[in-house]
Short mmCIF file of C-alpha atoms in Angstrom, two decimals:
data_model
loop_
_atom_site.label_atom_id
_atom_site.label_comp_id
_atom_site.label_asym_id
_atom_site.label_seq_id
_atom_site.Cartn_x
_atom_site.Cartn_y
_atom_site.Cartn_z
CA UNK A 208 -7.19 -50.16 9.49
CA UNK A 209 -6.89 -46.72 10.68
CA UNK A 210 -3.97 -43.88 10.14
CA UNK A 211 -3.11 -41.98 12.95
CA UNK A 212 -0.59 -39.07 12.59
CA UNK A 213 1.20 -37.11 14.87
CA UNK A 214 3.07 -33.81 14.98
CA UNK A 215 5.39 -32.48 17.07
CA UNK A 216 7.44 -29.06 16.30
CA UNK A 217 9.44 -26.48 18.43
CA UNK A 218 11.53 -23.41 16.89
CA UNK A 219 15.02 -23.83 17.97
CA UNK A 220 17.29 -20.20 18.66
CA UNK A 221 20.76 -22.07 17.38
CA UNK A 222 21.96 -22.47 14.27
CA UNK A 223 20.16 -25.81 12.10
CA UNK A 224 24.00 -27.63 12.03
CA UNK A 225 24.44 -27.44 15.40
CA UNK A 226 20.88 -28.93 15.66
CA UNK A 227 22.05 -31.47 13.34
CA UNK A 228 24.98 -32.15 14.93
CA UNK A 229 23.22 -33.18 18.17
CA UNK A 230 20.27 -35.62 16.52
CA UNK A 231 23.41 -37.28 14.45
CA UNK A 232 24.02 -38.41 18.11
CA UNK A 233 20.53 -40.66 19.05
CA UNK A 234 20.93 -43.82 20.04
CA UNK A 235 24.86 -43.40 20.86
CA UNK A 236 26.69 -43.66 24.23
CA UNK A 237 26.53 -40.06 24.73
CA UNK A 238 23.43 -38.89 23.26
CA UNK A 239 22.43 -35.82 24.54
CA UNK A 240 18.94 -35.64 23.57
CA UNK A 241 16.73 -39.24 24.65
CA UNK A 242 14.79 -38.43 27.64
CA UNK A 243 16.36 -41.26 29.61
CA UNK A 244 17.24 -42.57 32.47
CA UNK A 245 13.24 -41.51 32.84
CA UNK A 246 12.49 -43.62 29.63
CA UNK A 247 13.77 -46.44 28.80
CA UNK A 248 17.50 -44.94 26.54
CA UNK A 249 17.00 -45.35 22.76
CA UNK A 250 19.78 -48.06 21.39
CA UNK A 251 20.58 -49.78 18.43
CA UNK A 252 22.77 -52.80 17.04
CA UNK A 253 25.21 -50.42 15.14
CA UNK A 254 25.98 -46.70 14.88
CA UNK A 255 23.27 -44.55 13.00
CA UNK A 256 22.68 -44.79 9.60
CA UNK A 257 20.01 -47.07 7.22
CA UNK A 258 19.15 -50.20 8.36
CA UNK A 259 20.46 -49.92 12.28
CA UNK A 260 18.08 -51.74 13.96
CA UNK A 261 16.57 -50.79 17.60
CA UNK A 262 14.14 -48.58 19.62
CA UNK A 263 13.57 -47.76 23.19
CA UNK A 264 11.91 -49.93 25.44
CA UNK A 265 9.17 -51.87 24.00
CA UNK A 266 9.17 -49.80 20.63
CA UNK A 267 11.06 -51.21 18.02
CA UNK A 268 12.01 -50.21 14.55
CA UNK A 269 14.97 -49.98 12.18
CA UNK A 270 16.68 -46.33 10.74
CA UNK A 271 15.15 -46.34 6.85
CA UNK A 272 16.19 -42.84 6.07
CA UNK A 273 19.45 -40.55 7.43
CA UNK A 274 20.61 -37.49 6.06
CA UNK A 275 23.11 -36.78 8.73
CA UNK A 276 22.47 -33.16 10.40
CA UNK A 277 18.79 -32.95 8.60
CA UNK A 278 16.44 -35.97 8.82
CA UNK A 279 16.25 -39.52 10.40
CA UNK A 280 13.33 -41.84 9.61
CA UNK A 281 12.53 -44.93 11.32
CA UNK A 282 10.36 -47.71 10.47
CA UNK A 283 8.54 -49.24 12.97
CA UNK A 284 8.90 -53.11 13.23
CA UNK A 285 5.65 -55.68 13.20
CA UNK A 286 3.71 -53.17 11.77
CA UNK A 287 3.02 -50.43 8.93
CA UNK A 288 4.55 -46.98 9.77
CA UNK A 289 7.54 -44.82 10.30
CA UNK A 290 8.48 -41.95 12.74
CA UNK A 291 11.11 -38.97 11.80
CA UNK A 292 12.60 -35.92 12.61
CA UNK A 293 13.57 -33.29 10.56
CA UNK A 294 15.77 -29.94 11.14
CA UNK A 295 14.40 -27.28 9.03
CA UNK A 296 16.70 -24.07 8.58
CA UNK A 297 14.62 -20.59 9.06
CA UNK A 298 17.77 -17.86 9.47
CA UNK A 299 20.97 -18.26 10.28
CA UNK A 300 20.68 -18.21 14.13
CA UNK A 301 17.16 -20.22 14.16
CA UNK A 302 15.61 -23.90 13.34
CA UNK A 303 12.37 -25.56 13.44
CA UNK A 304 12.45 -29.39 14.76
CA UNK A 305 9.92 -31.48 13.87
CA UNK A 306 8.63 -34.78 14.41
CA UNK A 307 6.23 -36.51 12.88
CA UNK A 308 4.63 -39.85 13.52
CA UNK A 309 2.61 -41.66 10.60
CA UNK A 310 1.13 -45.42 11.13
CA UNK A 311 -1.81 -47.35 9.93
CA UNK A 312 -3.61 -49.63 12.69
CA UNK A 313 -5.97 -51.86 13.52
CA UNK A 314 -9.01 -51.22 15.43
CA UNK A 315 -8.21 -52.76 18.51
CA UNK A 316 -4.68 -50.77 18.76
CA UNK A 317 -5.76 -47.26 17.21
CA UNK A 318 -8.11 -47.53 20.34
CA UNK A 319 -4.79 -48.40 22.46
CA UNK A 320 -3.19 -45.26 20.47
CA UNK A 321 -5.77 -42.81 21.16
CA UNK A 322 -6.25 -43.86 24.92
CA UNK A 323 -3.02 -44.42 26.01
CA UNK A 324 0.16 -44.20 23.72
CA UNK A 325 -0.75 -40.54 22.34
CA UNK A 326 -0.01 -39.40 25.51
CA UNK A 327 3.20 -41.06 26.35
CA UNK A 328 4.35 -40.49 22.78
CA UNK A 329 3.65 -37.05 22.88
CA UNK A 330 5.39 -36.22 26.48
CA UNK A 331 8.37 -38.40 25.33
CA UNK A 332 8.55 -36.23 22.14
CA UNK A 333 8.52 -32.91 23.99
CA UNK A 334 11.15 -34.29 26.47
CA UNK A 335 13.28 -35.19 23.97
CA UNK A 336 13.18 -31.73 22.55
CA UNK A 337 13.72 -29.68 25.75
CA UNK A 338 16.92 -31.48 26.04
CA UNK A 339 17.71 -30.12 22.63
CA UNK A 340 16.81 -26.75 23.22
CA UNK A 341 18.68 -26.70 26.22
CA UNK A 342 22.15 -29.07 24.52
CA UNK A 343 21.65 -26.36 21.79
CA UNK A 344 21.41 -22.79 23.51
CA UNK A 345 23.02 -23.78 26.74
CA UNK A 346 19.52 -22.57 28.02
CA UNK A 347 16.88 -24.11 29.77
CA UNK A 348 13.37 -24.30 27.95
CA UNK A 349 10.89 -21.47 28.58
CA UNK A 350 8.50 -23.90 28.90
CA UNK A 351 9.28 -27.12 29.72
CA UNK A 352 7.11 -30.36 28.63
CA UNK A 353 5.18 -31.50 31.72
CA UNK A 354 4.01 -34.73 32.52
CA UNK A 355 0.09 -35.62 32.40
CA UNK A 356 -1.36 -37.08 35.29
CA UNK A 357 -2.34 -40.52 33.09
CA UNK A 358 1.05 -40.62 31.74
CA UNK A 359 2.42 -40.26 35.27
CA UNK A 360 0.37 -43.19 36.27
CA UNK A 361 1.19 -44.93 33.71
CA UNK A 362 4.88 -44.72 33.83
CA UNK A 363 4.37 -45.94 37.78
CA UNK A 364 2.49 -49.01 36.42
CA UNK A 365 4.80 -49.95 33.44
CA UNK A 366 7.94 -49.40 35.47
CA UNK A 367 10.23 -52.22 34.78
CA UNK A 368 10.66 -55.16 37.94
CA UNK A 369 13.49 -56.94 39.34
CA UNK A 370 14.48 -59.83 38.69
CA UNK A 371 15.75 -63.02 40.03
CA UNK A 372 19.31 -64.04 39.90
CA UNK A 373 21.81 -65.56 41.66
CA UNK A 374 24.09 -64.06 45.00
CA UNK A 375 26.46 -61.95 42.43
CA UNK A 376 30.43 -63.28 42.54
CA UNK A 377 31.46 -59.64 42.77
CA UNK A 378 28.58 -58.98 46.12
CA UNK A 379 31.94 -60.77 48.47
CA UNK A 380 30.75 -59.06 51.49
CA UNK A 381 27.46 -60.95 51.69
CA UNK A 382 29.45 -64.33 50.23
CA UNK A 383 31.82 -63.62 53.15
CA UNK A 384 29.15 -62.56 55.95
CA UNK A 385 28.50 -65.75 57.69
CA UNK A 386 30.43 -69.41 57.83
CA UNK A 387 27.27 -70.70 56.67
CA UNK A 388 24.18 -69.48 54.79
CA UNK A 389 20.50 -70.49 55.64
CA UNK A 390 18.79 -68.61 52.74
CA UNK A 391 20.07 -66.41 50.36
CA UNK A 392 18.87 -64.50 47.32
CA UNK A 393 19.27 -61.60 45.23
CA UNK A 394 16.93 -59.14 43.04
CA UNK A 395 18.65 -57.53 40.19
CA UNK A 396 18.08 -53.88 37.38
CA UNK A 397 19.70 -52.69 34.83
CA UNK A 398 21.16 -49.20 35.51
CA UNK A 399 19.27 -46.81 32.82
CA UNK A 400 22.02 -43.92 31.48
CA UNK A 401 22.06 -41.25 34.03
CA UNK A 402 21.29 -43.08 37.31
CA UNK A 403 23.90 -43.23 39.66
CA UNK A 404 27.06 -45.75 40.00
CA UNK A 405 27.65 -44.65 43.47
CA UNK A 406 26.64 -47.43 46.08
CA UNK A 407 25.48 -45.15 48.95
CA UNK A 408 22.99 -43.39 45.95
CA UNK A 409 21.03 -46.45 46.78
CA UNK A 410 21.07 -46.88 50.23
CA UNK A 411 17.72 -45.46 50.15
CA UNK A 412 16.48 -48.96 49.12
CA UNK A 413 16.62 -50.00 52.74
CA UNK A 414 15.31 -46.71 53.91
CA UNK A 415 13.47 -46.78 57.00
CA UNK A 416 14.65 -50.69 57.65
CA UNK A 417 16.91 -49.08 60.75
CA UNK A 418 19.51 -51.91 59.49
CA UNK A 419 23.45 -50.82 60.27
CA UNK A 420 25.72 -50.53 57.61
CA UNK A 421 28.29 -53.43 58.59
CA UNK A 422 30.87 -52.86 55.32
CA UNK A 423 31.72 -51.02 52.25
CA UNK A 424 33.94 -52.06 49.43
CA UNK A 425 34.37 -52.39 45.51
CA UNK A 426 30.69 -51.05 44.95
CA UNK A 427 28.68 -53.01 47.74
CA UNK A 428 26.84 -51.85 50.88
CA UNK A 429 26.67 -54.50 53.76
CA UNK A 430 23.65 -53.75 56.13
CA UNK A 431 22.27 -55.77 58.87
CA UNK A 432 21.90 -57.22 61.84
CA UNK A 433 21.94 -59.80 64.61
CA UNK A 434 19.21 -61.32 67.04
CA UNK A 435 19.09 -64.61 69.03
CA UNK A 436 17.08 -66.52 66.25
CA UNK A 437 18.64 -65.29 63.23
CA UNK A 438 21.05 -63.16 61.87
CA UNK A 439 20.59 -61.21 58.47
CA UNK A 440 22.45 -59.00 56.23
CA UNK A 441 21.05 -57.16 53.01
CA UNK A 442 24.11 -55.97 50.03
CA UNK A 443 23.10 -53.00 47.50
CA UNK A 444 25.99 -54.13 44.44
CA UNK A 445 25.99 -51.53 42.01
CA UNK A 446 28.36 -53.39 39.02
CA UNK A 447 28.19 -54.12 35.61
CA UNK A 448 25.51 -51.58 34.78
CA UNK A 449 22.99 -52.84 37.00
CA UNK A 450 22.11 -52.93 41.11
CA UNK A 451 21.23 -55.69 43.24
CA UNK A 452 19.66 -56.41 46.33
CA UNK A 453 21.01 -59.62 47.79
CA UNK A 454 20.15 -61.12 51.11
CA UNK A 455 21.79 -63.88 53.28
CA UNK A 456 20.21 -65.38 56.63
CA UNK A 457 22.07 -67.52 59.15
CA UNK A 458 19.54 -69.08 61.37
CA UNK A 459 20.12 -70.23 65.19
CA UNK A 460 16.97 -72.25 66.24
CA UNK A 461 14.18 -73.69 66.21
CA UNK A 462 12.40 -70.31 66.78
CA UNK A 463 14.69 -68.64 64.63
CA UNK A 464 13.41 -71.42 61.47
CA UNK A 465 9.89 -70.59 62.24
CA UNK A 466 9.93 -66.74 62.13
CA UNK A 467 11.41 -67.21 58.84
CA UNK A 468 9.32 -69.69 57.52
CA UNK A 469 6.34 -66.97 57.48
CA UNK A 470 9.05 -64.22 56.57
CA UNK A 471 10.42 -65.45 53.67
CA UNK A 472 7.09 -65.49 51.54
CA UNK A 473 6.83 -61.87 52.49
CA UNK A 474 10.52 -60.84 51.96
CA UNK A 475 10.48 -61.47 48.27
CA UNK A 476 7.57 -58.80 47.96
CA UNK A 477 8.90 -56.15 49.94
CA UNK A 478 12.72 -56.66 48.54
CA UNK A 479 10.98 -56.34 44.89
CA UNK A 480 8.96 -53.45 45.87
CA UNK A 481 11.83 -51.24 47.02
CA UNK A 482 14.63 -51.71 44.76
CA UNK A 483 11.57 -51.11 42.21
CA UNK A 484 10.43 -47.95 43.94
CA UNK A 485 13.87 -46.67 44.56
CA UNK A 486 15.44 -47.23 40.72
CA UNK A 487 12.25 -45.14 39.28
CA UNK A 488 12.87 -42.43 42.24
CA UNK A 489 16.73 -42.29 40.95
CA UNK A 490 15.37 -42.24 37.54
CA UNK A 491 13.18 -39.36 38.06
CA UNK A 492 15.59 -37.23 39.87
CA UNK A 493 18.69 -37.77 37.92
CA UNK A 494 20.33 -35.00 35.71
CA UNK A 495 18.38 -35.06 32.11
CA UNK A 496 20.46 -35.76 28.83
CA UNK A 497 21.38 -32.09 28.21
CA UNK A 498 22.70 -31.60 31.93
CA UNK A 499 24.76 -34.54 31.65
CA UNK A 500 25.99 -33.30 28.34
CA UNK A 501 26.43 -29.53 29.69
CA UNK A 502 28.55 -30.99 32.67
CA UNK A 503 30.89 -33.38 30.60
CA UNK A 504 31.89 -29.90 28.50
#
């Protein structure tokens, strides 16, 4: 087993309760500080306090220490460790944030640590507090935490994919398009906090496609078109906290059933690959935590 140990500090010009105030908020509905919709939004089963259980993303771990306004400490689960933050007065108009991480590992993942997580960890860490400098001082940070080139690869690779489901109820434009359906499916995401609810935000997922919007209504987009073999329309749903590319074909003949026979091995690629690539653009671009704070006030 290895330890590995990480620090991570920044001097804060506000006052060490108003600090506090905003790291009693992690994890909750509003929290102003987690880096997300970028990362995947910290969460747990209950509010904060000892013995919530959570994480963000893949990470998981349980609160095992709270002092509210001072120190949270979480212990990671599946393995030996813990990860805190602390707010450490200095004067009356200034605090030092820091956050340490402290875990003993095998071989085989202290390797993983060193070559990979350090880095995420790390730019996740500084993230996290340039959204409190700036929830805290109303300012943004002189110097704001920038993203490695590995980690930026990296977040690329590990960004999360669509999945399958079913032709949503609430998607009635594409149940409604044709009398009768030759093919239908639908490719689904969760909407991280931060993205946008707005349909026409995501109308970019068909981008360069050429396809006519045909409808709008209760939070679906209707493209498509029609042709002498087949007809097709593609519906961005954004509902329930998550977006959704559907598709419906109506097919005419015998031509018509053999274009799509080779097309519809492709189509689930490409219809993958753009909601994909679009969600992570959204992600990137959307407000951070302190903006969103800053413009709710």
């Amino acid at each position: 087993m290895r330890t590995v140990r990480d620090v991570h500090a920044r001097t804060v010009a506000a006052p060490a309760d108003a600090v506090g105030a905003l790291l009693d908020r992690l994890g909750g509905d509003r929290d102003p500080l987690f880096p997300t919709p970028v990362w995947p939004a910290m969460r747990f089963d209950r509010p904060l306090g000892v013995g919530a259980d959570g994480g963000h993303g893949p990470v998981r771990y349980r609160v095992d220490a709270y002092e509210p306004g001072r120190r949270i400490r979480f212990a990671f689960t599946g393995q030996d460790g813990w990860h805190e933050v602390t707010v450490h007065p200095l004067t009356p108009a200034g605090c030092r944030v820091e956050h340490v991480l402290r875990s003993q590992l095998p071989f085989a993942r202290s390797l993983l640590w060193s070559l990979v997580i350090r880095a995420v960890h790390g730019t996740v860490v500084e993230e996290l507090f340039d959204n409190l400098e700036r929830a805290a001082t109303g300012r943004a940070p002189a110097a704001p935490a920038r993203r490695p080139a590995r980690v930026r690869l990296l977040h690329r690779l590990r960004w999360e994919r669509p999945r399958a489901v079913d032709l949503p109820a609430a998607a009635r434009l594409a149940h409604r398009a044709f009398p009768r359906t030759d093919f239908r499916d639908a490719w689904q995401m969760d909407l991280r906090p931060g993205m946008p609810r707005e349909p026409e935000a995501w109308e970019g997922v068909l981008r360069g496609a050429s396809f006519p919007v045909v409808g709008r209504a209760g939070g679906e987009i209707l493209l498509g078109e029609d042709a002498r073999h087949l007809d097709f329309r593609a519906s961005i749903l954004v509902a329930d906290g998550t977006v959704t590319l559907g598709t419906v074909v109506r097919l005419h003949n015998t031509a018509g059933r053999l274009y799509f026979a080779l097309v519809r091995h492709v189509h689930p690629v490409m219809a993958r690959l753009m909601l994909r690539r679009v969600h992570r653009r959204l992600a990137l671009a959307a407000p951070s935590a302190a903006e969103r704070e800053a413009a709710r006030a």
